[in-house]
Amino acid sequence: MSSRSIFQSHRATLAALVLLSVLGVSVALADDESDPPGRVARLSYADGSVSLQPAGVEDWADATVNRPLTTGDKLWTDQNSRAELDIGSAAIRLGSTTGLSFLNLDDQSAQLNVTAGTAIVHVRDLGENQSFEIDTPNVAVLVQSPGDYRVEVNDAGNGTVVKVSNGDAQVSATGQTVPMHTQQAFAFNGTDQVTADQASVGAPDALDSWSIERDHRSEQAQERNSQYVSPDVTGADDLAQYGTWESTPEYGDVWTPTAVAAGWSPYQDGRWVWVSPWGWTWVDAAPWGFAPFHYGRWAYHGTRWCWVPGPRRVRPVYAPALVGWVGRPGASVSITVGGGAGVGWFPLGPREVYVPSYRVSNNYVRNVNVSNTVIVNNTYITNVYENRVTNITYVNRNRPGAVVAVSQDVFTSARPISGRTMRIPESDLNRFGAHGVGPAIAPSRESVLGRRPDMNVRRPPAAFMNRPVVARTAPPPAPVSFERQQAAIRANGGRPLGRAQITALQPQAGAPNTRVKVVAPGPIRPIQNGQRFGTARPEQSIQDRERTLHATPIPPQSPGGNDRPAPGQMRNDQYRMQNTEESRRQAQEVRPTPQATPIAPQARPMEQSHPAEPARPTEPARQFNEPQRFNQQQPQRFDQQQQRFEQQQSRPTAQPRPMPQATPVQQPRPVEQPRPVEQPRAQFRPPEPPRPVQQQQQPRPEARPVEQPRAAVPQPRPSAPPAQRGEERRGGRPGDRPDPRNR
């Protein structure tokens, strides 16, 4: 009995400690680390079936434009669908069948997770202390500079293609980091052991063309808005298309929407959703309805509403909804609409303080106000936030149609309020007070999803979204389930939980995300095709192997060797072969084989220059015997004749000369090449017996192969007898004796 009471007491004490940690009673003031981030991602474009899974829930819902996305949210684009996300300094565009989630999104880091499909990231600006990372199932891409980056993940999840159109990035895998620059692309395959192969950036496809078009539209809008609004204001690109700018003496430069109905007022066409850690968040239905409802203030100028942006040179801080609330501070429901509980609100005006409903520091309260409106006295901001200032007059509370009210059911179910609003009579409105703190109403599942669960919503394959990924930076822990958060929110009086309180709800506080494998950056070095990542020694590249072969001493070649040199050694081996007797002998044997083929057609033009070719059938026998007689009778003067012949002949006709020396009988074609020049003389040389005369005549025909027109001159006179032809050549050639019979 005693032990049981002790156990019950211990359990009660433990429950009290958990409750204190959840409610944050032990923490008097929140520090800067518990503040929510100052930026979010906006779903700026959706075409086709685009689904959203908010952080902490298992259901999927149709994604709507202007929905804020933050850490833990997942997005899926189905077949023939596209989506665009805007985070101010970057734009993220998704192709069909693409799964994306945010591992982390705060003021310093943007860490995406692409588990399947294609994502194109256009980074406009990257601050000094900011990081942008794209994680996939097998590699992590760390963006180094502004530019355009494309990441493609195959359906199996074991292949990633990274393309850098312009910019610089580092791709990390198992123990190695690869730098990438403009107009580079690599395909990374494998998970445990990753290999990289160089790919081509290629021509732009349909997704690239659409992304380029969106970039061009954004650049034009920024040129028109640059003098009015900060470039870091998410959603400011749509202002130039749907409104006009003008200068006013009271508020300075203001923007007025042009595509609105008569009697329109801000925060009257949209829905309320619950986004942790901010709590109740406004999602406007207008295509331009993001920047004017999360930054700046609204003013009633003349007869219409205009939006007053914050200081242009101050980095803006995102707010879930810049509105004031109707009722008594601290009351869960302060007004009655249509006989039931209701909620009412109105837009804040310039120089009015926004009071967050979530736990933040005083520094955050100052930043979220001074970056969105002009407030000179920071002390006044702190006094309003700490409820030290009462009886505040809100200028827009009494404007026509400024106060909008709906029932609590419409408010918490995330249904569109258009057609469900109720006007509060002026007499009843005076009975309600106005304050800056939002209603303390705990959310439902529909509040997080944005609508009731629908089974017709397109869901991605479970394997696509639940894959483990490789990351270079350790992300925050996985989101806490909504059921655990909902119970803690109710215990907190319906107020949103701070980031520290949400972290305390983790089953294991501070435990890392089990689906993320963090890899060390590793040494940064370029890679070759097919090279592996990892801690193992990389394979030797072709250049290293070639340098090793060149530095290795080359042993003398054996006489019978017939090894083929390696490609890297070809130049050195050829040089070595030219400096050995064996190589020169092999070169002479091998040379006629490739040179005989091109020389044969060179002799044909010389044959075509002769009009008649009747003597060619008798050539082979005479040409076959003559080289033998020439080689046998003049072996000593062969080198001198060859040298003289090479000086007088052109290069193509000089090459066949050494060929008869090696194989005079077996290669008649090379010997046959120079003989067509001697056709006129070969028919009349046999009658001349003196051989010494032929020794002097033999070089003469060799020196006149280019004088082929002279050989063709006597052919038009075939009727002349041989004796007359011999007389015509008398005196012209030494050794020609007259025939005694012709005297």
XYZ file of C-alpha atoms in Angstrom:
743
model
C 0.000 0.000 0.000
C 2.785 2.289 0.901
C 4.676 1.444 -2.278
C 1.561 2.082 -4.358
C 1.062 5.519 -2.876
C 4.694 6.323 -3.527
C 4.290 5.251 -7.166
C 1.185 7.410 -7.591
C 2.969 10.367 -6.058
C 5.921 9.890 -8.364
C 3.641 9.694 -11.404
C 1.820 12.855 -10.399
C 5.089 14.659 -9.943
C 6.281 13.519 -13.359
C 3.041 14.660 -14.988
C 3.365 18.050 -13.315
C 6.908 18.453 -14.598
C 5.827 17.578 -18.127
C 2.959 20.043 -17.924
C 5.261 22.770 -16.699
C 7.631 22.134 -19.561
C 4.775 22.202 -22.048
C 3.231 25.372 -20.783
C 6.574 27.063 -20.325
C 5.851 28.111 -16.757
C 9.444 27.492 -15.857
C 10.533 30.027 -18.468
C 9.739 33.589 -17.558
C 10.616 35.185 -20.868
C 11.258 33.637 -24.257
C 14.659 34.191 -25.766
C 15.517 34.818 -29.407
C 15.987 31.103 -30.130
C 12.332 30.430 -29.396
C 11.139 33.120 -31.815
C 9.467 31.912 -34.992
C 11.316 32.455 -38.261
C 10.962 35.733 -40.077
C 10.186 34.186 -43.469
C 8.061 31.442 -44.966
C 7.518 29.898 -48.378
C 4.473 30.960 -50.328
C 2.674 28.692 -52.781
C 2.572 31.278 -55.564
C 1.446 29.055 -58.472
C -0.389 25.751 -58.791
C -1.521 24.051 -61.988
C -3.134 20.634 -61.980
C -3.273 18.419 -58.900
C -1.044 19.851 -56.174
C -1.362 18.323 -52.699
C -0.123 19.471 -49.301
C 0.700 17.572 -46.132
C 1.165 20.036 -43.254
C 3.770 19.267 -40.634
C 2.616 16.840 -37.988
C -0.375 15.326 -39.806
C -0.666 12.201 -41.927
C -3.475 13.385 -44.208
C -3.150 15.192 -47.503
C -5.248 18.105 -48.763
C -5.484 20.184 -51.914
C -2.902 22.943 -51.817
C -4.231 26.458 -52.316
C -2.358 29.486 -53.622
C -1.022 31.847 -50.933
C -0.751 29.053 -48.383
C 2.364 29.615 -46.200
C 4.737 26.647 -45.964
C 7.385 26.161 -43.314
C 9.605 23.502 -41.730
C 8.086 20.035 -41.976
C 5.519 20.791 -44.708
C 5.415 18.497 -47.754
C 4.203 19.239 -51.273
C 3.357 16.840 -54.089
C 2.668 17.642 -57.744
C 0.845 14.868 -59.557
C 1.029 13.964 -63.233
C 0.730 16.894 -65.648
C 0.980 19.341 -62.744
C 3.280 22.190 -61.764
C 3.855 24.348 -58.730
C 5.931 27.338 -57.704
C 7.121 28.341 -54.247
C 8.421 31.802 -53.385
C 10.575 32.515 -50.347
C 11.529 36.067 -51.276
C 15.184 35.537 -52.125
C 14.547 32.390 -54.192
C 11.910 30.696 -56.332
C 11.361 26.915 -56.376
C 9.536 25.350 -59.320
C 8.365 21.749 -59.409
C 7.564 19.569 -62.398
C 5.067 16.727 -62.538
C 5.291 13.760 -60.121
C 7.637 15.649 -57.824
C 7.820 15.387 -54.065
C 9.328 18.197 -51.995
C 9.479 18.971 -48.291
C 11.143 21.578 -46.097
C 13.661 20.089 -43.701
C 14.344 23.581 -42.400
C 13.281 27.106 -43.266
C 14.284 30.051 -41.103
C 16.064 33.381 -41.433
C 19.467 31.814 -42.140
C 18.749 28.427 -43.749
C 16.605 27.054 -46.529
C 16.956 23.268 -46.659
C 14.836 21.438 -49.218
C 14.276 17.731 -49.643
C 13.532 16.469 -53.161
C 12.591 12.782 -52.939
C 11.380 12.304 -56.528
C 10.824 14.260 -59.722
C 12.357 17.531 -60.920
C 12.891 20.806 -59.105
C 14.324 24.013 -60.555
C 15.659 26.558 -58.062
C 16.304 30.166 -58.995
C 18.316 31.866 -56.245
C 18.050 35.636 -56.517
C 20.111 36.556 -53.489
C 22.253 34.662 -50.993
C 23.334 36.611 -47.923
C 26.667 36.244 -46.232
C 25.305 34.184 -43.337
C 22.597 32.384 -45.308
C 22.663 28.871 -46.731
C 20.589 27.141 -49.361
C 20.698 23.346 -49.541
C 18.909 20.785 -51.711
C 18.976 17.250 -50.337
C 18.165 14.084 -52.296
C 18.223 10.353 -51.483
C 21.914 10.028 -52.423
C 23.551 13.491 -52.579
C 23.326 16.909 -50.938
C 23.638 20.064 -53.056
C 24.872 23.187 -51.293
C 24.307 26.354 -53.328
C 27.285 28.710 -53.237
C 26.039 31.712 -55.209
C 22.913 33.095 -56.862
C 21.991 31.245 -60.034
C 19.800 28.558 -61.568
C 19.989 24.941 -60.433
C 18.078 21.877 -61.546
C 17.812 18.626 -59.565
C 16.279 15.444 -61.008
C 15.630 12.352 -58.859
C 14.569 9.092 -60.504
C 11.622 7.040 -59.286
C 13.864 4.402 -57.729
C 15.513 7.023 -55.552
C 19.065 5.891 -56.347
C 19.955 8.410 -59.054
C 20.234 12.203 -59.052
C 21.124 14.521 -61.913
C 22.374 17.975 -60.909
C 22.556 20.710 -63.537
C 23.978 24.187 -62.986
C 22.846 26.582 -65.689
C 24.663 29.436 -63.967
C 26.111 29.722 -60.500
C 28.268 27.610 -58.205
C 27.414 24.649 -56.001
C 28.993 21.816 -54.035
C 27.645 18.264 -54.196
C 28.425 16.040 -51.220
C 27.974 12.305 -50.818
C 29.811 9.652 -48.824
C 33.032 11.351 -47.819
C 33.649 13.578 -50.832
C 32.508 16.965 -52.113
C 32.469 17.867 -55.800
C 32.451 21.503 -56.977
C 30.124 22.429 -59.837
C 30.057 25.610 -61.871
C 28.168 27.259 -64.701
C 27.062 24.955 -67.533
C 28.036 21.774 -65.737
C 25.965 18.659 -65.133
C 26.664 15.391 -63.337
C 24.670 12.206 -62.844
C 25.139 10.629 -59.406
C 24.099 6.971 -59.138
C 23.951 4.653 -56.160
C 23.238 5.136 -52.479
C 25.810 3.282 -50.381
C 28.520 3.780 -53.004
C 27.875 6.767 -55.246
C 29.425 7.134 -58.701
C 29.445 10.285 -60.777
C 29.334 10.643 -64.553
C 29.505 13.858 -66.483
C 26.245 14.737 -68.210
C 25.034 17.468 -70.532
C 23.009 20.488 -69.501
C 21.087 20.060 -72.752
C 18.567 22.285 -74.441
C 15.710 23.728 -72.342
C 12.656 21.494 -72.095
C 9.071 22.541 -71.344
C 9.747 22.897 -67.619
C 12.849 25.001 -68.254
C 10.959 27.242 -70.651
C 8.182 27.767 -68.139
C 10.715 28.547 -65.415
C 12.507 31.061 -67.647
C 9.190 32.723 -68.401
C 8.407 33.021 -64.696
C 11.855 34.485 -64.062
C 11.331 37.059 -66.793
C 7.974 38.022 -65.297
C 9.527 38.351 -61.845
C 12.373 40.514 -63.115
C 9.978 42.888 -64.825
C 7.868 43.148 -61.676
C 10.887 43.849 -59.490
C 11.952 46.655 -61.800
C 8.551 48.291 -61.337
C 8.404 47.683 -57.582
C 12.026 48.286 -56.653
C 11.477 51.905 -55.641
C 8.463 51.099 -53.466
C 8.964 47.802 -51.664
C 11.838 45.675 -50.358
C 12.899 42.849 -52.714
C 12.699 40.405 -49.767
C 8.937 40.867 -49.420
C 7.484 37.523 -50.476
C 4.700 37.882 -53.029
C 5.565 41.423 -54.110
C 5.958 40.322 -57.744
C 2.180 40.195 -58.185
C 1.587 43.801 -57.149
C 2.578 45.356 -60.467
C 0.079 43.197 -62.380
C -2.929 43.686 -60.106
C -2.613 47.252 -58.855
C -1.100 50.710 -59.182
C 1.316 52.762 -57.134
C 0.764 56.350 -56.123
C 2.283 58.837 -53.703
C 0.213 60.290 -50.866
C 1.151 63.166 -48.540
C 0.178 61.236 -45.412
C 1.518 57.717 -46.032
C 4.019 58.152 -48.839
C 3.976 55.542 -51.611
C 0.917 53.280 -51.456
C -0.460 50.469 -53.604
C -4.116 50.184 -54.591
C -5.638 46.986 -55.992
C -7.537 47.444 -59.234
C -9.311 44.080 -59.627
C -11.652 44.250 -56.634
C -15.426 44.600 -56.339
C -17.215 47.671 -55.087
C -17.313 47.837 -51.311
C -14.325 45.553 -50.990
C -12.251 45.649 -47.811
C -9.092 43.766 -46.728
C -9.307 40.375 -44.995
C -12.806 39.605 -46.198
C -12.152 37.012 -48.976
C -10.115 34.056 -47.775
C -9.867 31.598 -44.870
C -8.165 31.067 -41.526
C -5.799 28.118 -41.053
C -3.563 27.006 -38.219
C 0.158 27.068 -39.053
C 2.568 26.211 -36.264
C 4.260 28.040 -34.561
C 2.339 31.229 -35.465
C -1.133 29.894 -34.861
C -4.073 31.419 -36.722
C -2.945 32.499 -40.185
C -4.835 34.306 -42.940
C -4.844 32.811 -46.467
C -6.286 35.257 -48.976
C -8.155 34.130 -52.098
C -6.826 36.844 -54.444
C -3.892 35.884 -56.694
C -1.987 38.886 -55.345
C -3.133 38.311 -51.781
C 0.051 37.464 -49.927
C 2.356 40.461 -49.457
C -0.388 42.990 -48.498
C -1.743 40.649 -45.787
C 1.535 39.550 -44.149
C 3.619 42.725 -44.482
C 2.893 46.453 -44.162
C -0.393 48.041 -43.137
C -3.718 49.026 -44.731
C -5.056 52.583 -44.923
C -8.306 54.078 -46.127
C -7.315 56.856 -48.518
C -10.120 58.928 -50.066
C -12.785 56.421 -50.946
C -10.756 53.236 -51.260
C -8.352 50.998 -49.446
C -4.626 51.143 -50.148
C -1.699 49.120 -48.887
C 1.197 50.919 -47.189
C 4.452 48.903 -47.373
C 7.121 48.981 -44.705
C 10.518 50.673 -45.035
C 12.150 49.617 -48.275
C 15.676 49.262 -46.880
C 14.712 47.144 -43.884
C 14.498 43.366 -44.171
C 10.841 42.475 -43.598
C 9.594 40.008 -40.989
C 6.658 37.769 -41.842
C 3.485 37.965 -39.763
C 0.545 35.508 -39.928
C -2.098 38.270 -40.105
C -1.698 41.979 -39.400
C -5.119 42.543 -37.875
C -6.711 43.739 -34.660
C -9.421 41.742 -32.916
C -12.826 42.662 -31.598
C -13.611 41.856 -27.952
C -12.024 41.868 -24.527
C -8.398 40.789 -24.229
C -8.004 37.240 -22.990
C -11.511 36.143 -23.851
C -11.791 32.989 -25.945
C -14.852 34.238 -27.776
C -15.796 37.855 -27.400
C -18.752 38.497 -29.685
C -22.016 36.900 -30.652
C -22.871 36.530 -34.315
C -26.241 35.184 -35.466
C -27.094 33.898 -32.022
C -23.807 31.975 -31.635
C -20.189 32.495 -30.783
C -18.213 34.391 -33.351
C -14.886 36.008 -34.126
C -14.318 39.487 -35.573
C -11.266 41.344 -36.893
C -10.155 44.416 -38.856
C -6.919 45.471 -40.644
C -4.279 47.347 -38.713
C -3.465 50.845 -39.885
C -0.101 52.592 -40.285
C 1.906 53.154 -37.087
C -0.282 50.711 -35.137
C 1.406 47.927 -33.139
C 0.953 44.312 -34.052
C 0.734 42.064 -30.977
C 1.616 38.400 -31.631
C -0.566 35.723 -30.061
C 2.411 33.312 -29.886
C 5.314 33.338 -27.440
C 8.097 35.651 -28.675
C 10.832 37.888 -27.329
C 10.720 41.668 -27.090
C 13.297 41.842 -29.858
C 10.989 39.940 -32.203
C 8.073 42.258 -31.387
C 10.175 45.264 -32.313
C 11.414 43.707 -35.566
C 8.028 42.546 -36.780
C 6.647 46.061 -36.285
C 9.439 48.374 -37.421
C 9.986 46.323 -40.583
C 6.333 46.611 -41.611
C 5.386 50.143 -40.632
C 6.880 53.394 -39.370
C 6.917 53.498 -35.574
C 9.323 55.969 -34.091
C 9.161 55.012 -30.417
C 10.309 51.448 -29.679
C 9.269 51.853 -26.054
C 5.694 52.282 -27.175
C 5.866 48.926 -28.970
C 7.034 47.174 -25.807
C 4.344 48.847 -23.690
C 1.581 47.787 -26.069
C 2.898 44.238 -26.237
C 3.098 43.951 -22.468
C -0.399 45.439 -22.184
C 0.818 48.519 -20.362
C -1.037 50.794 -22.733
C -4.843 50.695 -22.680
C -7.575 52.571 -24.464
C -5.893 52.312 -27.876
C -7.751 53.878 -30.783
C -7.509 51.855 -34.021
C -8.179 54.054 -37.045
C -9.603 51.282 -39.256
C -12.039 49.941 -36.685
C -14.619 52.578 -37.657
C -14.003 52.509 -41.407
C -16.909 51.364 -43.585
C -16.876 47.579 -43.918
C -13.544 47.236 -42.076
C -14.740 44.854 -39.343
C -15.473 41.330 -40.570
C -17.063 38.642 -38.379
C -17.799 34.938 -38.841
C -19.011 32.154 -36.639
C -16.513 30.137 -34.664
C -17.307 27.039 -36.704
C -16.424 28.786 -39.950
C -13.329 30.218 -38.340
C -11.895 26.911 -37.073
C -12.932 24.701 -40.009
C -10.746 26.657 -42.470
C -13.696 27.184 -44.800
C -13.733 30.235 -47.071
C -15.476 33.104 -45.326
C -16.808 34.622 -48.547
C -20.610 34.491 -48.320
C -20.422 33.510 -44.628
C -19.487 36.871 -43.094
C -21.820 38.968 -41.020
C -21.773 42.711 -40.635
C -21.836 43.965 -37.090
C -24.202 46.928 -36.642
C -22.612 50.152 -35.562
C -24.587 50.151 -32.312
C -23.373 46.654 -31.410
C -19.825 47.383 -32.493
C -19.515 50.151 -29.910
C -20.195 47.610 -27.153
C -17.183 45.515 -28.145
C -13.679 46.596 -27.442
C -10.659 46.215 -29.730
C -7.317 44.712 -28.881
C -4.285 43.235 -30.570
C -4.196 39.710 -29.167
C -5.990 37.060 -31.202
C -8.659 34.696 -29.917
C -7.615 31.789 -27.703
C -9.260 29.004 -29.691
C -7.658 25.579 -30.029
C -7.437 24.324 -33.620
C -8.959 21.188 -35.097
C -7.519 18.872 -37.737
C -9.421 20.769 -40.412
C -7.756 23.966 -39.200
C -4.341 22.539 -40.050
C -5.283 20.871 -43.334
C -7.081 23.941 -44.608
C -10.277 21.973 -45.261
C -11.954 18.709 -44.369
C -10.068 15.537 -45.302
C -10.943 14.415 -48.801
C -10.270 10.915 -50.110
C -10.146 12.228 -53.670
C -6.983 14.196 -52.990
C -4.032 12.952 -55.017
C -1.477 11.365 -52.725
C 2.074 10.431 -53.645
C 3.381 6.871 -53.296
C 4.485 6.287 -49.723
C 7.969 5.305 -50.866
C 8.441 8.675 -52.554
C 7.864 10.886 -49.518
C 9.303 8.654 -46.770
C 12.705 8.006 -48.299
C 15.815 8.715 -46.263
C 17.877 11.533 -47.676
C 21.471 12.682 -47.548
C 22.091 16.088 -45.982
C 25.159 18.156 -45.391
C 23.587 20.197 -42.580
C 21.741 18.516 -39.730
C 18.107 19.714 -39.856
C 15.820 20.229 -36.850
C 14.042 17.191 -35.381
C 11.039 15.778 -37.189
C 7.744 17.632 -36.553
C 5.694 16.663 -33.550
C 2.396 14.973 -34.335
C -0.607 17.254 -34.352
C -2.399 15.171 -31.703
C 0.352 15.903 -29.178
C 0.386 19.571 -30.124
C -3.385 19.869 -29.908
C -3.443 18.547 -26.356
C -0.691 20.945 -25.318
C -2.443 23.902 -27.014
C -5.635 23.195 -25.104
C -3.638 23.008 -21.898
C -2.086 26.353 -22.838
C -5.493 28.022 -22.968
C -5.832 27.815 -26.740
C -2.643 29.829 -27.351
C 0.056 28.739 -29.801
C 3.103 26.999 -28.427
C 6.582 28.439 -28.662
C 9.328 26.628 -30.544
C 10.955 25.512 -27.319
C 7.650 24.128 -26.096
C 7.114 22.212 -29.321
C 10.615 20.743 -29.118
C 9.874 19.547 -25.582
C 6.971 17.510 -26.960
C 9.318 15.282 -28.924
C 9.324 11.641 -27.732
C 13.067 12.088 -27.332
C 13.791 15.751 -26.885
C 16.430 16.977 -29.302
C 16.657 13.621 -31.104
C 17.910 13.946 -34.702
C 15.731 13.233 -37.690
C 16.109 9.502 -38.357
C 15.313 9.885 -42.048
C 18.225 12.208 -42.665
C 21.787 10.920 -43.098
C 24.222 13.739 -42.425
C 27.486 13.434 -44.359
C 30.703 15.299 -43.714
C 31.721 17.786 -46.419
C 34.922 15.858 -47.196
C 37.742 17.057 -49.434
C 36.660 19.247 -52.328
C 38.047 17.992 -55.624
C 36.785 17.554 -59.188
C 35.860 14.086 -60.382
C 36.196 12.077 -63.553
C 33.517 10.008 -65.259
C 32.657 6.916 -63.298
C 34.735 7.885 -60.265
C 33.356 6.728 -56.953
C 32.615 8.802 -53.907
C 33.658 7.570 -50.502
C 36.450 7.354 -48.017
C 38.272 4.691 -50.056
C 41.182 5.670 -52.221
C 39.823 7.031 -55.509
C 40.650 5.326 -58.757
C 43.632 6.727 -60.643
C 42.645 9.003 -63.474
C 43.843 8.628 -67.066
C 46.079 11.687 -66.708
C 47.760 10.285 -63.590
C 48.295 6.940 -65.268
C 49.798 8.643 -68.313
C 52.190 10.680 -66.171
C 53.245 7.500 -64.363
C 53.950 5.702 -67.635
C 55.989 8.598 -68.990
C 58.096 8.744 -65.832
C 58.811 4.977 -65.873
C 62.186 4.042 -67.537
C 61.675 2.140 -70.796
C 63.800 -1.070 -71.046
C 65.479 -2.015 -74.358
C 63.179 -3.756 -76.783
C 63.825 -7.423 -77.435
C 64.374 -8.429 -81.074
C 61.349 -10.700 -81.101
C 59.077 -8.393 -79.197
C 55.722 -7.584 -80.693
C 53.892 -5.878 -77.752
C 51.505 -3.089 -78.655
C 52.198 0.078 -76.668
C 49.594 1.506 -74.370
C 47.746 4.621 -75.559
C 49.567 6.791 -73.074
C 52.970 5.420 -74.225
C 52.436 5.658 -77.955
C 54.389 8.858 -78.410
C 57.428 7.696 -76.420
C 57.451 4.224 -78.041
C 57.430 5.670 -81.522
C 60.354 7.865 -80.631
C 62.231 4.827 -79.253
C 61.557 2.746 -82.388
C 63.085 5.374 -84.629
C 66.405 5.178 -82.803
C 67.063 1.425 -83.096
C 68.321 -0.725 -85.975
C 65.493 -3.192 -85.514
C 62.879 -0.449 -85.691
C 64.340 0.942 -88.918
C 64.335 -2.509 -90.478
C 60.736 -3.062 -89.443
C 59.793 0.375 -90.731
C 61.212 -0.423 -94.187
C 59.308 -3.698 -94.323
C 56.082 -2.142 -93.209
C 56.298 1.097 -95.154
C 55.523 -0.254 -98.676
C 52.279 -1.843 -97.561
C 50.403 1.341 -96.707
C 52.143 3.437 -99.395
C 51.529 1.138 -102.369
C 47.814 1.774 -102.371
C 47.907 5.581 -102.646
C 50.688 5.537 -105.283
C 48.777 3.383 -107.762
C 46.158 6.009 -108.461
C 48.890 8.649 -108.791
C 50.330 6.841 -111.809
C 47.014 6.816 -113.612
C 46.897 10.539 -114.288
C 50.274 10.214 -115.987
C 48.901 7.415 -118.138
C 45.837 9.453 -119.009
C 48.031 12.241 -120.343
C 49.083 9.936 -123.229
C 46.503 9.793 -125.988
C 47.252 6.200 -126.924
C 48.018 3.225 -124.673
C 48.802 0.336 -127.008
C 52.206 -0.414 -125.498
C 50.948 -1.182 -121.987
C 50.373 -4.924 -122.510
C 54.099 -5.398 -123.304
C 55.248 -3.417 -120.249
C 55.150 -6.008 -117.457
C 57.751 -8.375 -119.009
C 60.250 -5.613 -119.894
C 59.791 -3.754 -116.624
C 60.214 -6.956 -114.683
C 63.587 -7.725 -116.290
C 64.977 -4.249 -116.360
C 64.999 -3.593 -112.593
C 66.847 -6.870 -112.106
C 69.499 -5.895 -114.688
C 69.742 -2.462 -113.124
C 70.208 -3.769 -109.587
C 72.723 -6.402 -110.641
C 74.944 -4.183 -112.748
C 75.034 -1.034 -110.658
C 74.998 -1.988 -107.002
C 77.744 0.480 -106.105
C 76.137 3.542 -107.647
C 72.645 2.872 -106.337
C 72.920 5.270 -103.392
C 74.164 8.111 -105.592
C 71.422 7.595 -108.153
C 68.787 7.386 -105.467
C 69.990 10.656 -103.905
C 69.994 12.373 -107.304
C 66.593 10.954 -108.097
C 65.084 12.205 -104.836
C 66.387 15.712 -105.482
C 64.781 15.894 -108.913
C 61.564 14.018 -108.327
C 58.571 15.136 -106.321
C 57.750 13.422 -103.053
C 54.979 11.051 -104.311
C 57.176 9.597 -107.104
C 60.305 9.400 -104.945
C 58.794 7.052 -102.367
C 58.548 3.884 -104.490
C 62.320 3.928 -105.230
C 63.539 1.841 -102.245
C 60.842 -0.753 -102.737
C 62.539 -2.851 -105.454
C 65.615 -3.117 -103.240
C 63.785 -5.137 -100.555
C 61.486 -7.296 -102.684
C 62.069 -6.748 -106.406
C 60.208 -9.812 -107.610
C 57.368 -10.137 -105.131
C 56.150 -6.550 -105.418
C 55.791 -5.745 -109.120
C 53.328 -2.890 -108.513
C 55.771 -0.636 -106.651
C 58.415 -1.266 -109.341
C 55.867 -0.621 -112.033
C 55.157 2.902 -110.775
C 58.135 4.792 -112.266
C 58.313 2.816 -115.554
C 55.381 4.380 -117.472
C 57.618 7.381 -118.065
C 60.030 5.235 -120.094
C 57.452 3.841 -122.518
C 58.750 5.541 -125.701
C 62.327 4.421 -125.026
C 61.589 0.919 -123.796
C 60.399 -0.110 -127.275
C 63.700 0.772 -129.018
C 66.402 0.165 -126.338
C 66.912 -3.606 -126.871
C 68.737 -3.271 -130.249
C 71.517 -1.243 -128.622
C 74.017 -3.751 -127.236
C 76.603 -1.550 -125.491
C 75.810 -1.687 -121.808
C 78.240 1.045 -120.735
C 76.151 3.471 -122.721
C 73.078 2.405 -120.791
C 74.835 3.205 -117.540
C 74.927 6.846 -118.590
C 71.516 6.800 -120.160
C 69.806 5.184 -117.231
C 69.865 8.234 -114.953
C 68.608 10.464 -117.792
C 65.161 8.877 -118.033
C 64.947 8.933 -114.284
C 65.542 12.692 -114.238
C 62.739 13.419 -116.735
C 59.565 11.827 -115.329
C 57.945 15.215 -115.108
C 58.653 15.926 -118.813
C 55.869 13.710 -119.985
C 54.683 16.089 -122.745
C 57.934 15.340 -124.693
C 57.090 11.615 -124.638
C 53.743 12.363 -126.145
C 55.146 14.496 -129.046
C 56.394 11.688 -131.327
C 53.250 9.583 -130.988
C 51.165 11.559 -133.538
C 53.696 10.403 -136.231
C 53.424 6.639 -136.199
C 54.337 6.307 -139.921
C 57.957 7.349 -139.332
C 60.334 4.341 -139.358
C 62.529 3.659 -136.406
C 65.607 4.718 -138.266
C 64.274 8.196 -138.872
C 63.382 8.574 -135.235
C 66.894 7.610 -134.331
C 68.260 10.259 -136.754
C 66.002 12.861 -135.213
C 67.655 12.229 -131.891
C 71.224 12.372 -133.234
C 73.452 14.689 -131.525
C 70.960 15.147 -128.766
C 72.089 12.080 -126.756
C 75.714 10.943 -126.295
C 76.468 7.453 -127.404
C 73.973 7.369 -130.328
C 75.924 6.027 -133.348
C 74.668 6.237 -136.944
C 73.752 3.002 -138.590
C 76.084 2.240 -141.569
C 73.198 0.858 -143.554
C 71.508 4.260 -143.681
C 74.383 6.025 -145.331
